[in-house]
Coordinates of C-alpha atoms and ligand atoms in Angstrom, one line a residue:
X12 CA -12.6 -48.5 3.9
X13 CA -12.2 -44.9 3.2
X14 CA -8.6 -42.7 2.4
X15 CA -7.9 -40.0 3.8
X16 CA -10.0 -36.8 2.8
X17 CA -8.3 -35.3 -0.3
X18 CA -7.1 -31.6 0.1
X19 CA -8.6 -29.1 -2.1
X20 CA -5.8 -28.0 -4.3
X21 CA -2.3 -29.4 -5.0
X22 CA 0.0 -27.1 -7.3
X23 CA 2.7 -28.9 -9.1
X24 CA 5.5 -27.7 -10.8
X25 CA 6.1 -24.4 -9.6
X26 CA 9.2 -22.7 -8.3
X27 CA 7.9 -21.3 -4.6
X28 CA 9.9 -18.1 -3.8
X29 CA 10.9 -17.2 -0.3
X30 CA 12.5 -13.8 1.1
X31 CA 16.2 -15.8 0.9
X32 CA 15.5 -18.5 -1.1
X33 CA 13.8 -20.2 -4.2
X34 CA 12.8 -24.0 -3.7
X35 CA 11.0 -26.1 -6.5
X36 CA 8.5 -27.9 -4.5
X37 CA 4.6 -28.9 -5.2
X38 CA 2.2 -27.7 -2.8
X39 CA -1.0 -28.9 -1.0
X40 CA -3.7 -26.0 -0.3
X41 CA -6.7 -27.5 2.4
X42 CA -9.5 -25.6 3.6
X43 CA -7.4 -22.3 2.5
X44 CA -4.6 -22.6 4.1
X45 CA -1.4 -24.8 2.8
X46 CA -1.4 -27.6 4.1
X47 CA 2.0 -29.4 2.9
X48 CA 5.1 -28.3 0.7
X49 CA 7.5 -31.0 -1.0
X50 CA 8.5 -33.4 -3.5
X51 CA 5.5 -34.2 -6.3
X52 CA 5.5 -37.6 -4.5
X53 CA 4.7 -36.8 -1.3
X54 CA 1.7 -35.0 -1.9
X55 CA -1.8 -36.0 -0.5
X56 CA -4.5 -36.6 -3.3
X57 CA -6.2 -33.7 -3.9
X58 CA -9.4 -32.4 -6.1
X59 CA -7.9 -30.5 -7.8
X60 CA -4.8 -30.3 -9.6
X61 CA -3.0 -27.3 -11.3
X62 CA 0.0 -27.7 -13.5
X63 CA 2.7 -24.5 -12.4
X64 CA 5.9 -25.4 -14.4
X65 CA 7.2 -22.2 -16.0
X66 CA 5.7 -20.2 -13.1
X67 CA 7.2 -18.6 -9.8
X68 CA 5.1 -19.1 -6.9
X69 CA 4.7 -16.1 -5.0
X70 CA 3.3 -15.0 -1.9
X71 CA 0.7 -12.4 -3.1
X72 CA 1.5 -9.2 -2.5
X73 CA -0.2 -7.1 0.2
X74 CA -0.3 -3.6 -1.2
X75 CA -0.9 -1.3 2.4
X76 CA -2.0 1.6 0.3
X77 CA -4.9 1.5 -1.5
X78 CA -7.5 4.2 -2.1
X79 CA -10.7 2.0 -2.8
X80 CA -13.0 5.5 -2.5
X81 CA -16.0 3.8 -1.8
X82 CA -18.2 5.1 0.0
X83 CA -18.5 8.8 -1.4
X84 CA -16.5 9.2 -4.6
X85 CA -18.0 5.6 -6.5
X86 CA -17.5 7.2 -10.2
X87 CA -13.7 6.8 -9.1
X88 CA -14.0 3.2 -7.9
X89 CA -15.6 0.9 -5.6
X90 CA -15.0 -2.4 -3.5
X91 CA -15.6 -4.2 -6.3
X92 CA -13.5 -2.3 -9.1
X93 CA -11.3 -1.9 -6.6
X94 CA -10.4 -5.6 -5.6
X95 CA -11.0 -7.1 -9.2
X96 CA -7.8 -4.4 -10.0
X97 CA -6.1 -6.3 -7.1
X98 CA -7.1 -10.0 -7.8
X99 CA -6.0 -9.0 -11.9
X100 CA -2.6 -7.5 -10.1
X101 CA -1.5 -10.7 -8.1
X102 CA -2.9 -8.5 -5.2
X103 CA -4.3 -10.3 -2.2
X104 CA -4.5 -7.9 0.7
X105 CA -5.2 -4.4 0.2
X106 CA -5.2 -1.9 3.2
X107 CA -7.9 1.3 2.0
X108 CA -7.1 4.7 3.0
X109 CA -9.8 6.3 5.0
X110 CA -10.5 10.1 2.6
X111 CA -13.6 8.5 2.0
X112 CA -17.0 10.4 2.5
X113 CA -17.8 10.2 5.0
X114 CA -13.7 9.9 6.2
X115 CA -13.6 6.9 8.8
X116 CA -13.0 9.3 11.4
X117 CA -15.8 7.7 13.8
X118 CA -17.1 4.5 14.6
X119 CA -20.4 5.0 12.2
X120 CA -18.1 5.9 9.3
X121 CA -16.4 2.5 10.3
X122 CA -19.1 0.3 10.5
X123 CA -20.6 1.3 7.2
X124 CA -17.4 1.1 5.4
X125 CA -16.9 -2.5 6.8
X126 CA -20.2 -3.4 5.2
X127 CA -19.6 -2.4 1.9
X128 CA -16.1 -4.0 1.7
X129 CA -17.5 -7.3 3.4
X130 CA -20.2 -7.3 0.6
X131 CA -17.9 -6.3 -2.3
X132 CA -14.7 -7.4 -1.8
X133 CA -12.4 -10.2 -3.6
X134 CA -9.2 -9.8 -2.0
X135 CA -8.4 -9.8 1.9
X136 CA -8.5 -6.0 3.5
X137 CA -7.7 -3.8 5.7
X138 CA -9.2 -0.7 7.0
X139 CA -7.2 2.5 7.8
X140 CA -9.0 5.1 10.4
X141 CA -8.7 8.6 10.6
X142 CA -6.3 10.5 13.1
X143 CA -6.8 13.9 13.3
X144 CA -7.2 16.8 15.9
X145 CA -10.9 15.9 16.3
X146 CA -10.7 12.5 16.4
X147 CA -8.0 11.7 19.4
X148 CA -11.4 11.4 21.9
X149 CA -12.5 8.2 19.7
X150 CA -9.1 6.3 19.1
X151 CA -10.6 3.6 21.6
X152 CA -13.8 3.1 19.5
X153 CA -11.9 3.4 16.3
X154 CA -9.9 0.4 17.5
X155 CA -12.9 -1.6 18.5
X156 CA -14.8 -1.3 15.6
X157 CA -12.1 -2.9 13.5
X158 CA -9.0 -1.6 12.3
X159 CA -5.4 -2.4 10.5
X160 CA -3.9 1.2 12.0
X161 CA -4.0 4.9 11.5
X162 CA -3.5 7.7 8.9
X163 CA -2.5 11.2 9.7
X164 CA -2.2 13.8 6.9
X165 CA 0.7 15.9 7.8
X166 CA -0.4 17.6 4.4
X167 CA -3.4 18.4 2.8
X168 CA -3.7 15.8 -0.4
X169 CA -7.2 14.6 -2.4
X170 CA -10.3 14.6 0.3
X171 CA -8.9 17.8 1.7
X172 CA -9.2 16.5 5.2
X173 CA -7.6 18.4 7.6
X174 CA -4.1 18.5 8.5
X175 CA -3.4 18.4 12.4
X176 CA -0.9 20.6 14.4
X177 CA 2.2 19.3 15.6
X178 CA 0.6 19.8 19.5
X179 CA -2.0 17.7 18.3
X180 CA -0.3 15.2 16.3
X181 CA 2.1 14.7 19.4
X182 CA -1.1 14.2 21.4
X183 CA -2.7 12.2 19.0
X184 CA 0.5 9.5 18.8
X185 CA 0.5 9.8 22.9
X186 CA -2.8 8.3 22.5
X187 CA -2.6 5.6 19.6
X188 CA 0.8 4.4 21.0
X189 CA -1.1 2.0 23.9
X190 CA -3.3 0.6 21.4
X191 CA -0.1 -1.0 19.5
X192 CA -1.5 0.3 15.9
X193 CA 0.7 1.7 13.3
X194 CA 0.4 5.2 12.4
X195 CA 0.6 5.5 8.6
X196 CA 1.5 9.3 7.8
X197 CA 1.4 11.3 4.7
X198 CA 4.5 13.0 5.5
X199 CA 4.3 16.4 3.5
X200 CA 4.2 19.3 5.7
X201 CA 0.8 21.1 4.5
X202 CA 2.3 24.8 5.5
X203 CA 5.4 24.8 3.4
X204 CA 3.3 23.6 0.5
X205 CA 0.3 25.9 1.0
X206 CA 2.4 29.0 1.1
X207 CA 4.1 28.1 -2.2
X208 CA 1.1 26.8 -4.1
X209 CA -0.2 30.4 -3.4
X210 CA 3.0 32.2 -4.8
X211 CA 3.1 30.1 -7.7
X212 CA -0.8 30.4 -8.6
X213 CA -0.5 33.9 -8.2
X214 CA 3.1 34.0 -10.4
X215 CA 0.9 32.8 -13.2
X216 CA 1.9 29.1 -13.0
X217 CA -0.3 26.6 -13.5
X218 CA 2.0 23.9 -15.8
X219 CA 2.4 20.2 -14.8
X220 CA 5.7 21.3 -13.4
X221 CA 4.6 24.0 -10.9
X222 CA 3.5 21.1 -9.1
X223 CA 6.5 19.5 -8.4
X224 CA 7.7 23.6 -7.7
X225 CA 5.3 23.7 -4.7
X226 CA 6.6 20.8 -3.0
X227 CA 10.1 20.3 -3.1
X228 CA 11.7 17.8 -1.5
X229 CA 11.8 19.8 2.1
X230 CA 8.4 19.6 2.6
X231 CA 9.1 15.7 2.7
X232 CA 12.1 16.3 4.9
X233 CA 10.5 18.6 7.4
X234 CA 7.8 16.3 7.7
X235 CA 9.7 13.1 8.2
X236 CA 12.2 14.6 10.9
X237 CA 9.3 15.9 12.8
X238 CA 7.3 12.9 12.6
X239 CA 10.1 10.9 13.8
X240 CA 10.8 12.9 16.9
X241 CA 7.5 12.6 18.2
X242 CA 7.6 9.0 17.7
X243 CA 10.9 9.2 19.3
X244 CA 9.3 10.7 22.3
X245 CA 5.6 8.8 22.7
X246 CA 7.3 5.4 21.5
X247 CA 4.9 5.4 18.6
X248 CA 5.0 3.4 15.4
X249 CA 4.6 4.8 12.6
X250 CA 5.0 4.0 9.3
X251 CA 6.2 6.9 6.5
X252 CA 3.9 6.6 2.8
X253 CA 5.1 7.3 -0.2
X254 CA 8.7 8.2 0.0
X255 CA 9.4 10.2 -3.2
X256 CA 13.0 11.0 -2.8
X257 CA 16.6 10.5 -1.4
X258 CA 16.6 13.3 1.1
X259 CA 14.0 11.8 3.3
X260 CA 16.1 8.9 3.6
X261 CA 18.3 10.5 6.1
X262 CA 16.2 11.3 8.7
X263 CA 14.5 8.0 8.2
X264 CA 17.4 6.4 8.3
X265 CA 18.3 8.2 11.5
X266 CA 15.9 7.3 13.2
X267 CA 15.9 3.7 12.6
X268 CA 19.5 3.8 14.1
X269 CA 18.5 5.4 16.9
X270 CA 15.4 2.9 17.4
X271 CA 12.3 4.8 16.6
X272 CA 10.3 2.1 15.4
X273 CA 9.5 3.9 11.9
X274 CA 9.4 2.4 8.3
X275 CA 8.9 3.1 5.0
X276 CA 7.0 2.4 1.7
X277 CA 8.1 3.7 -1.5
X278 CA 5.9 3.3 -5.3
X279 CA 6.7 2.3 -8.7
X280 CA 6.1 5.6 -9.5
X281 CA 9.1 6.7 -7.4
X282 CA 11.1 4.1 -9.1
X283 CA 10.4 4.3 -12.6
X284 CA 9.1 8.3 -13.4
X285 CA 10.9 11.0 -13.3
X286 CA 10.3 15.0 -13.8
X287 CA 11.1 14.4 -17.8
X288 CA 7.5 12.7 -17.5
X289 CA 5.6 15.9 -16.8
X290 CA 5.7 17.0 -20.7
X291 CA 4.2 13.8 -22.1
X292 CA 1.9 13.2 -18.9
X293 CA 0.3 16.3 -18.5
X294 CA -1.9 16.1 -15.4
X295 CA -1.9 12.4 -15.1
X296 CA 1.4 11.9 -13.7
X297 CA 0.3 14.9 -10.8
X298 CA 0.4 12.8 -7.4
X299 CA 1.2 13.8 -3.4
X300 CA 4.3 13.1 -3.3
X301 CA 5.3 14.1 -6.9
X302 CA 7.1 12.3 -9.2
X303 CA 10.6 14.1 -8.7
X304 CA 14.1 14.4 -11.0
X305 CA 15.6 11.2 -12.0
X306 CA 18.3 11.4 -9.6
X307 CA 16.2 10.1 -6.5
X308 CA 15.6 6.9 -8.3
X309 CA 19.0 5.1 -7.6
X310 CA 18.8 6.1 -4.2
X311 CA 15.1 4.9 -3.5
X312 CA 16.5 1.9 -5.0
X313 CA 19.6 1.3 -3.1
X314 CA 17.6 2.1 0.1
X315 CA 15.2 -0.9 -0.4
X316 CA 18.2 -3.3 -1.0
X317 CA 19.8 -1.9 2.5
X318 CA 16.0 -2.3 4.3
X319 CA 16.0 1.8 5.0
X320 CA 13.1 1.5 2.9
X321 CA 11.2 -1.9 3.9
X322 CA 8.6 -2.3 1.2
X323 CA 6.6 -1.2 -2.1
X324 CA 3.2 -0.1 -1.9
X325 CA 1.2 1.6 -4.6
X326 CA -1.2 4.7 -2.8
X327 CA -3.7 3.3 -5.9
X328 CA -5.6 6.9 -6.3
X329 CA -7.6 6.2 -9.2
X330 CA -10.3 9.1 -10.8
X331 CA -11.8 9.9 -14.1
X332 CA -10.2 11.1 -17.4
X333 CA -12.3 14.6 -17.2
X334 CA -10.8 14.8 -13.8
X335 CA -6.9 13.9 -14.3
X336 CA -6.8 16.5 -17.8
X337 CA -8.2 19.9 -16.6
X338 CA -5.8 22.7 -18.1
X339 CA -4.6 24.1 -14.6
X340 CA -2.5 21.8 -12.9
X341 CA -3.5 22.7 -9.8
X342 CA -7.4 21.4 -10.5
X343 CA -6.3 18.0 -11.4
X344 CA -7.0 15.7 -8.8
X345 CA -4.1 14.2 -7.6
X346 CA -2.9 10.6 -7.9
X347 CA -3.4 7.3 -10.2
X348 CA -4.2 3.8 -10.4
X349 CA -1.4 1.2 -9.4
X350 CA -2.6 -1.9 -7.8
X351 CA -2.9 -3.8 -10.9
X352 CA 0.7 -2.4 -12.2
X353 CA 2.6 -2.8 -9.4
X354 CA 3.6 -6.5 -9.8
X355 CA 4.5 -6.4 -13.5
X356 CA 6.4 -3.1 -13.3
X357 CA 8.7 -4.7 -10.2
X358 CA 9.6 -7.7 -11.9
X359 CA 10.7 -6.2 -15.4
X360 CA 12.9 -4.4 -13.3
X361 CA 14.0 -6.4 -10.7
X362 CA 17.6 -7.7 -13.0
X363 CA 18.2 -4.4 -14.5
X364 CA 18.5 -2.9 -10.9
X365 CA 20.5 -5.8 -9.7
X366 CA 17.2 -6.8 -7.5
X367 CA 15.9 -10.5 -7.2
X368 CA 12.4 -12.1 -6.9
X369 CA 13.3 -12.7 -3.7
X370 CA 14.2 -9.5 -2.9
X371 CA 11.0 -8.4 -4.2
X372 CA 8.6 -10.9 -2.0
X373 CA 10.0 -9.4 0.7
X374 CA 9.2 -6.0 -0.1
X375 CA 5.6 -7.0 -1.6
X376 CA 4.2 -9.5 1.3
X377 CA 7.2 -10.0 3.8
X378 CA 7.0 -7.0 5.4
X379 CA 4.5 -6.0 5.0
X380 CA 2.8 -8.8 7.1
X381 CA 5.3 -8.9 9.6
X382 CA 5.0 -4.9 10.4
X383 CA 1.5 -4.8 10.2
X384 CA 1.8 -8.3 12.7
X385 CA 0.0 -10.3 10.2
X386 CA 2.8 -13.1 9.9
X387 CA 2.9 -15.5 10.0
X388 CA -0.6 -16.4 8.6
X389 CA -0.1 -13.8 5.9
X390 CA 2.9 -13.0 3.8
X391 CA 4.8 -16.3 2.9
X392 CA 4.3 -19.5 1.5
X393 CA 4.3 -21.2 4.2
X394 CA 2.5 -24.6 6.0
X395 CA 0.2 -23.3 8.1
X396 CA 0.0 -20.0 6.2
X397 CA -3.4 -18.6 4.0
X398 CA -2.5 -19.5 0.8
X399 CA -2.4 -16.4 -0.3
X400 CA -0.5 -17.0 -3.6
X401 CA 0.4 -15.1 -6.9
X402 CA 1.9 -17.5 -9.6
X403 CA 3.9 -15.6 -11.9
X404 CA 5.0 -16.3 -15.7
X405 CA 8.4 -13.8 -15.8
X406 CA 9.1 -14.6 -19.6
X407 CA 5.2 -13.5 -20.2
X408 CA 5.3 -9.7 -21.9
X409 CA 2.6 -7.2 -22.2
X410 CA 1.9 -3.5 -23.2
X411 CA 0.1 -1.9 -20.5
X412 CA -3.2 -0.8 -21.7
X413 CA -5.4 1.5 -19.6
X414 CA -8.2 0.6 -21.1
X415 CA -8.0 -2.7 -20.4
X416 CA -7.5 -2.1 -16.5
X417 CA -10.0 -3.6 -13.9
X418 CA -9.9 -0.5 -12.5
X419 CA -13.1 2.3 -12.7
X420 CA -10.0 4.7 -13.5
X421 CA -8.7 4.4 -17.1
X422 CA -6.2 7.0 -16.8
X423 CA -2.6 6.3 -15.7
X424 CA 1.1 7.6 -16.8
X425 CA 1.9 3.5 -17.6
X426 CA -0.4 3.2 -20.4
X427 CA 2.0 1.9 -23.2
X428 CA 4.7 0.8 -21.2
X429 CA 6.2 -2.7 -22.2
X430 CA 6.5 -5.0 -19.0
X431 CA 8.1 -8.7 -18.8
X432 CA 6.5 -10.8 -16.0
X433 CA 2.9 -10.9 -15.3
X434 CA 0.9 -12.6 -12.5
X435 CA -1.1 -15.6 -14.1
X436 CA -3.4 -16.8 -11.4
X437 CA -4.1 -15.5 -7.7
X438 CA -5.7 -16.9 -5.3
X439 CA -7.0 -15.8 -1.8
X440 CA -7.5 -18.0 1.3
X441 CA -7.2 -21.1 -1.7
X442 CA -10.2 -19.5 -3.7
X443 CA -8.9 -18.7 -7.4
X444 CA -10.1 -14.9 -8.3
X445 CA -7.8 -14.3 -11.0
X446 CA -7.3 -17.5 -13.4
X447 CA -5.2 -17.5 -16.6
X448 CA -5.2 -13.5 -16.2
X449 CA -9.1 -13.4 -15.8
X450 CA -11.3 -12.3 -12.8
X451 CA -13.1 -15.4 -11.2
X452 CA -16.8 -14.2 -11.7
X453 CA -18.7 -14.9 -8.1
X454 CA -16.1 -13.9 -6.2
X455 CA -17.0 -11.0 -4.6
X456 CA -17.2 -11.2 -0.9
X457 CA -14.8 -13.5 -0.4
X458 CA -12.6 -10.9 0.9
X459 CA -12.1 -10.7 4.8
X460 CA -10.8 -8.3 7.1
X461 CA -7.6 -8.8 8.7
X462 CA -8.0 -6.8 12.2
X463 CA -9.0 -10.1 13.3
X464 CA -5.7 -11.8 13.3
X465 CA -3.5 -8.6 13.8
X466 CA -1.3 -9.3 16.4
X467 CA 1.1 -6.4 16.9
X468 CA 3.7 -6.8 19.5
X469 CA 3.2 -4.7 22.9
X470 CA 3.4 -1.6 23.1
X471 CA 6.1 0.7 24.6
X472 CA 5.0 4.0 25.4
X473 CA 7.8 6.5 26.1
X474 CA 7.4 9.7 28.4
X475 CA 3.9 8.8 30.0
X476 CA 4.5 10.8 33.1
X477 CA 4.2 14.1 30.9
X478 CA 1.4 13.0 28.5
X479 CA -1.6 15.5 27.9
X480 CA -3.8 12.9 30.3
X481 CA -1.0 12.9 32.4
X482 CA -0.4 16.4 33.1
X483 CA -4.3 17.1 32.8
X484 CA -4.9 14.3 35.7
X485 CA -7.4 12.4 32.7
X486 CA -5.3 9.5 32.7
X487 CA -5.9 9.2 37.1
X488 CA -9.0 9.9 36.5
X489 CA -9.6 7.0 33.7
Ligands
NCD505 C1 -4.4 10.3 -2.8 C2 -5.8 10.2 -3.2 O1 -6.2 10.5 -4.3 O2 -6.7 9.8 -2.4 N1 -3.7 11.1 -3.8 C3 -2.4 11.2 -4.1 O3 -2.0 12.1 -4.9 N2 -1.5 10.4 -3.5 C4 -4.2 10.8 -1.5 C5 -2.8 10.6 -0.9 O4 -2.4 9.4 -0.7 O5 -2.1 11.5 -0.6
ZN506 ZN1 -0.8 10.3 0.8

């Protein structure tokens, strides 16, 4: 006679956080998926058995901005770096930007990318395509060859890619709206910054702070408003990255009331840096959006506990030391590493801001899956759901050390910060790749990509009777 087949993993001991609720429960994981949450009791025999008292059980957090830079700018990071910095961060989907070279701006650029991150990859993905003014013709291939949505630079940011007009942006969401992707937009506008880069550069300036000068917090605004009335007129989706300060959340706010179907991500960055950082940073803290006065941060705050903000993401920019430290600030390359920080940062802060783990899973994996329509197989501990999972030791301090980061990039403004809460183990799909806060060797490649299961809801294009195929006859004609 033979029992029945023993799952693969059972967790005991934990204390399994939800978006509204915290429940201490063991849990069963089977063929990567969880297969059963309750009493110790109740659980099927298993294989394997991990003891979780002391630790939260998290959903892992799906960080949906991540520059991996691979292919093109490897010396920065690759798939590999890239994803250890995400297992070692209690990371377990990552969505990578697409200023790569080449940019995945055409199907080719796609393809390749997808082999590299199939190959290297330890953590579930993503890919973001480009959508620019010469990309619109190939929105359809870009779809079929495998994607989680699309970015637009408003403004021009590392990779220098081009920044489209408003005609062709408006276009360009006619276009993407069908498909039912999300439209991920840097959302500084690239004139306003260009014009005072240019006066600044030729005042003299070239300090950390004449970067923050050259793109003051209209150049978000102008961005955002415009943004949101295009998406107001092509029923787009779009999602706003980065949000650096309290006078974008007006117009984001706006809109939401008046049901553009637009959210928001802000960074730790946002959160927990402020212009008093520039003196003792130097060139590392320089990032699109910059790190602004102290005064957005309650406000950035307060907007993710009212959901004007829905979640934290880390635009993980990593480069070298020679590269972040060049005299003139405006040679540094912009941006930092993050996706290993993230987690610890949030949860040291979470009681002094009056925030709560739960809270906090819903701005880390909640919704993130649900707007990106990967719930619910992603995002929650749930039956059914991958078990994605991040088990977390809050009493557990560190300093953070950048040169003990997974990351190729060694340089960040956090290095010797104190943090309270650290991610322990994380697994993907059931598969350990971080375990008592080291990397699983042999796991690279485990990593899938998640267009596969995207299901975003239909679409609801707005206006299609004066669209640029409409009023050219294309769209008879197609
Ligand atoms: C990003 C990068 O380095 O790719 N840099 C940055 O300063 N944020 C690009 C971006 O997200 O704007
Ligand atoms: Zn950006």
């Amino acid at each position: 006679m033979t029992g029945p087949t023993p799952v693969d993993l059972v967790i005991h001991g934990g204390r399994i956080v939800h978006p509204d609720a915290i429940v201490d429960a063991s849990l069963a994981v089977r063929d990567g998926r969880i297969a059963a949450i309750g009493t110790p009791d109740l659980m099927p025999t298993a294989t394997e058995t991990l003891d979780a008292s002391g630790l939260h059980v998290l959903p892992g957090a799906i960080d949906v901005h991540v520059h991996f830079r691979d292919p093109g700018y490897t010396h920065k990071e690759d798939w590999g770096t890239g994803t250890a910095a995400a297992a070692c961060g209690g990371v377990t989907t990552v969505f990578d930007m697409p200023n790569t070279v080449p940019a995945v701006a055409c199907a080719e650029a796609l393809a390749a990318k997808h082999a590299i991150a199939a190959a290297q990859a330890r953590v579930d993905y993503g890919l973001y395509a480009f959508l620019g003014e010469e990309t619109i013709d190939r929105v359809p291939d870009l779809v079929a060859g495998g994607i989680i949505g699309f970015k637009l630079y408003m403004g021009e940011t590392f990779g220098k890619l081009p920044t489209p007009s408003t005609g062709a942006m408006l276009e360009a969401f006619e276009v993407v709206t069908p498909t039912g992707k999300r439209i991920s937009l840097h959302a500084e506008t690239a004139s306003i910054m260009a014009r005072r880069e240019a006066r600044l550069r030729a005042a003299g300036r070239g300090d950390p702070l004449a970067h923050l000068a050259a793109r003051p917090e209209v150049v978000a605004v102008e961005a955002v408003s415009r943004a949101a009335v295009l998406a107001e007129w092509t029923g787009a989706r779009i999602h706003i990255l980065h949000i650096s300060s309290a006078a974008e959340l007006r117009p984001l706010a706006e809109a939401k009331a008046r049901g553009v179907d637009i959210t928001g991500e802000t960074c730790p960055h946002y959160l927990f840096l402020s212009a008093e950082d520039y003196q003792r940073c130097g060139g590392i803290i320089r990032i699109n959006p910059p790190v602004r006065e102290a005064s957005n941060q309650g406000p950035l705050w307060a907007a993710l506990a009212n959901g004007t903000i829905d979640l934290i993401a880390t635009d993980h920019a990593p480069h070298t030391p020679p590269e972040k430290t060049r005299p003139d600030i405006f040679a540094v390359d912009c941006g930092f590493p993050g996706v290993e920080t993230q987690m610890p940062l949030m949860l040291t802060e979470l009681a002094p801001r009056h925030a709560s783990i739960c809270d906090y899973v819903r701005w880390s994996a909640a919704n993130p899956a649900r707007i990106w329509g990967l719930a619910p197989q992603k995002g929650a501990v749930r039956v059914g759901a991958d078990a994605d999972l991040a088990l977390v030791d809050l009493e557990r301090e560190m300093t953070l050390d950048d040169a003990a980061l997974q990351s190729r990039s060694k340089i960040s403004p956090w290095h010797g910060r104190r943090v309270k809460g650290l991610p322990i183990h994380t697994l993907v799909r059931g598969r350990f790749v971080m375990r008592n806060r080291a990397l699983v060797p042999g796991t690279e490649g485990w990593g899938r990509s998640l267009h596969t299961i995207q299901a975003m809801p239909p679409a609801q294009p707005r206006n299609t009777d004066a669209t640029m195929a409409a009023i050219t006859g294309a769209a008879a004609r197609s």
